[in-house]
Amino acid sequence: MFKRIDHIGIVVDDLAAAREFLESLGMVLERAQEVPERQVKIAFYHCGDGRIELIEPTTPQARESRLGAGRQATLEHIGVEVDDVPTIMRAVQGLGVELTTDEPVPVGPNLNAWTRPATSRGIQFQLVQRDAV
């Protein structure tokens, strides 16, 4: 069902500072973009054969719900690569897992879906079909 860990998603309070830190560790930026419909700015860094995704909420409401008060960063989700997001969405729903959207969501070159942590043992998974858009 899941092929491999694609990335680890970390919500940060200051994307520029977090990017500077990862770059000081020798990590290389893959891509960065603003995703207004999700109220975030993101940056992906290579790490071995996976990636680290930095996520900065762009509105006070998104910041409060995703980061909470007083935190610099928090691990939010595990992105897992799959062959076909719609097929895997149906498969995990068959296991009682709920998703945050009814349809896959394109972000950059990828097609995505996210589980609701309360229905996936407290872990939010992002299903990622790479280069599908």
mmCIF file with all atom_site columns, C-alpha atoms in Angstrom, residues 12 14-27 29 43 45 54:
data_model
loop_
_atom_site.group_PDB
_atom_site.id
_atom_site.type_symbol
_atom_site.label_atom_id
_atom_site.label_alt_id
_atom_site.label_comp_id
_atom_site.label_asym_id
_atom_site.label_entity_id
_atom_site.label_seq_id
_atom_site.pdbx_PDB_ins_code
_atom_site.Cartn_x
_atom_site.Cartn_y
_atom_site.Cartn_z
_atom_site.occupancy
_atom_site.B_iso_or_equiv
_atom_site.pdbx_formal_charge
_atom_site.auth_seq_id
_atom_site.auth_comp_id
_atom_site.auth_asym_id
_atom_site.auth_atom_id
_atom_site.pdbx_PDB_model_num
ATOM 1  C CA . VAL A 1 12 ? 7.567  26.117 11.882 1.00 0.00 ? 12 VAL A CA 1
ATOM 2  C CA . ASP A 1 14 ? 9.604  31.220 10.980 1.00 0.00 ? 14 ASP A CA 1
ATOM 3  C CA . LEU A 1 15 ? 10.229 29.638 7.591  1.00 0.00 ? 15 LEU A CA 1
ATOM 4  C CA . ALA A 1 16 ? 13.211 31.863 6.759  1.00 0.00 ? 16 ALA A CA 1
ATOM 5  C CA . ALA A 1 17 ? 15.004 30.978 10.011 1.00 0.00 ? 17 ALA A CA 1
ATOM 6  C CA . ALA A 1 18 ? 14.238 27.263 9.625  1.00 0.00 ? 18 ALA A CA 1
ATOM 7  C CA . ARG A 1 19 ? 15.474 27.307 6.018  1.00 0.00 ? 19 ARG A CA 1
ATOM 8  C CA . GLU A 1 20 ? 18.681 29.036 7.080  1.00 0.00 ? 20 GLU A CA 1
ATOM 9  C CA . PHE A 1 21 ? 19.246 26.363 9.744  1.00 0.00 ? 21 PHE A CA 1
ATOM 10 C CA . LEU A 1 22 ? 18.675 23.414 7.358  1.00 0.00 ? 22 LEU A CA 1
ATOM 11 C CA . GLU A 1 23 ? 20.974 25.015 4.779  1.00 0.00 ? 23 GLU A CA 1
ATOM 12 C CA . SER A 1 24 ? 23.662 25.459 7.464  1.00 0.00 ? 24 SER A CA 1
ATOM 13 C CA . LEU A 1 25 ? 23.438 21.670 7.917  1.00 0.00 ? 25 LEU A CA 1
ATOM 14 C CA . GLY A 1 26 ? 24.197 21.227 4.213  1.00 0.00 ? 26 GLY A CA 1
ATOM 15 C CA . MET A 1 27 ? 20.663 20.398 3.097  1.00 0.00 ? 27 MET A CA 1
ATOM 16 C CA . LEU A 1 29 ? 16.433 23.179 -1.258 1.00 0.00 ? 29 LEU A CA 1
ATOM 17 C CA . ALA A 1 43 ? 9.932  24.480 1.433  1.00 0.00 ? 43 ALA A CA 1
ATOM 18 C CA . TYR A 1 45 ? 14.785 19.913 1.432  1.00 0.00 ? 45 TYR A CA 1
ATOM 19 C CA . LEU A 1 54 ? 8.996  22.988 6.314  1.00 0.00 ? 54 LEU A CA 1
#
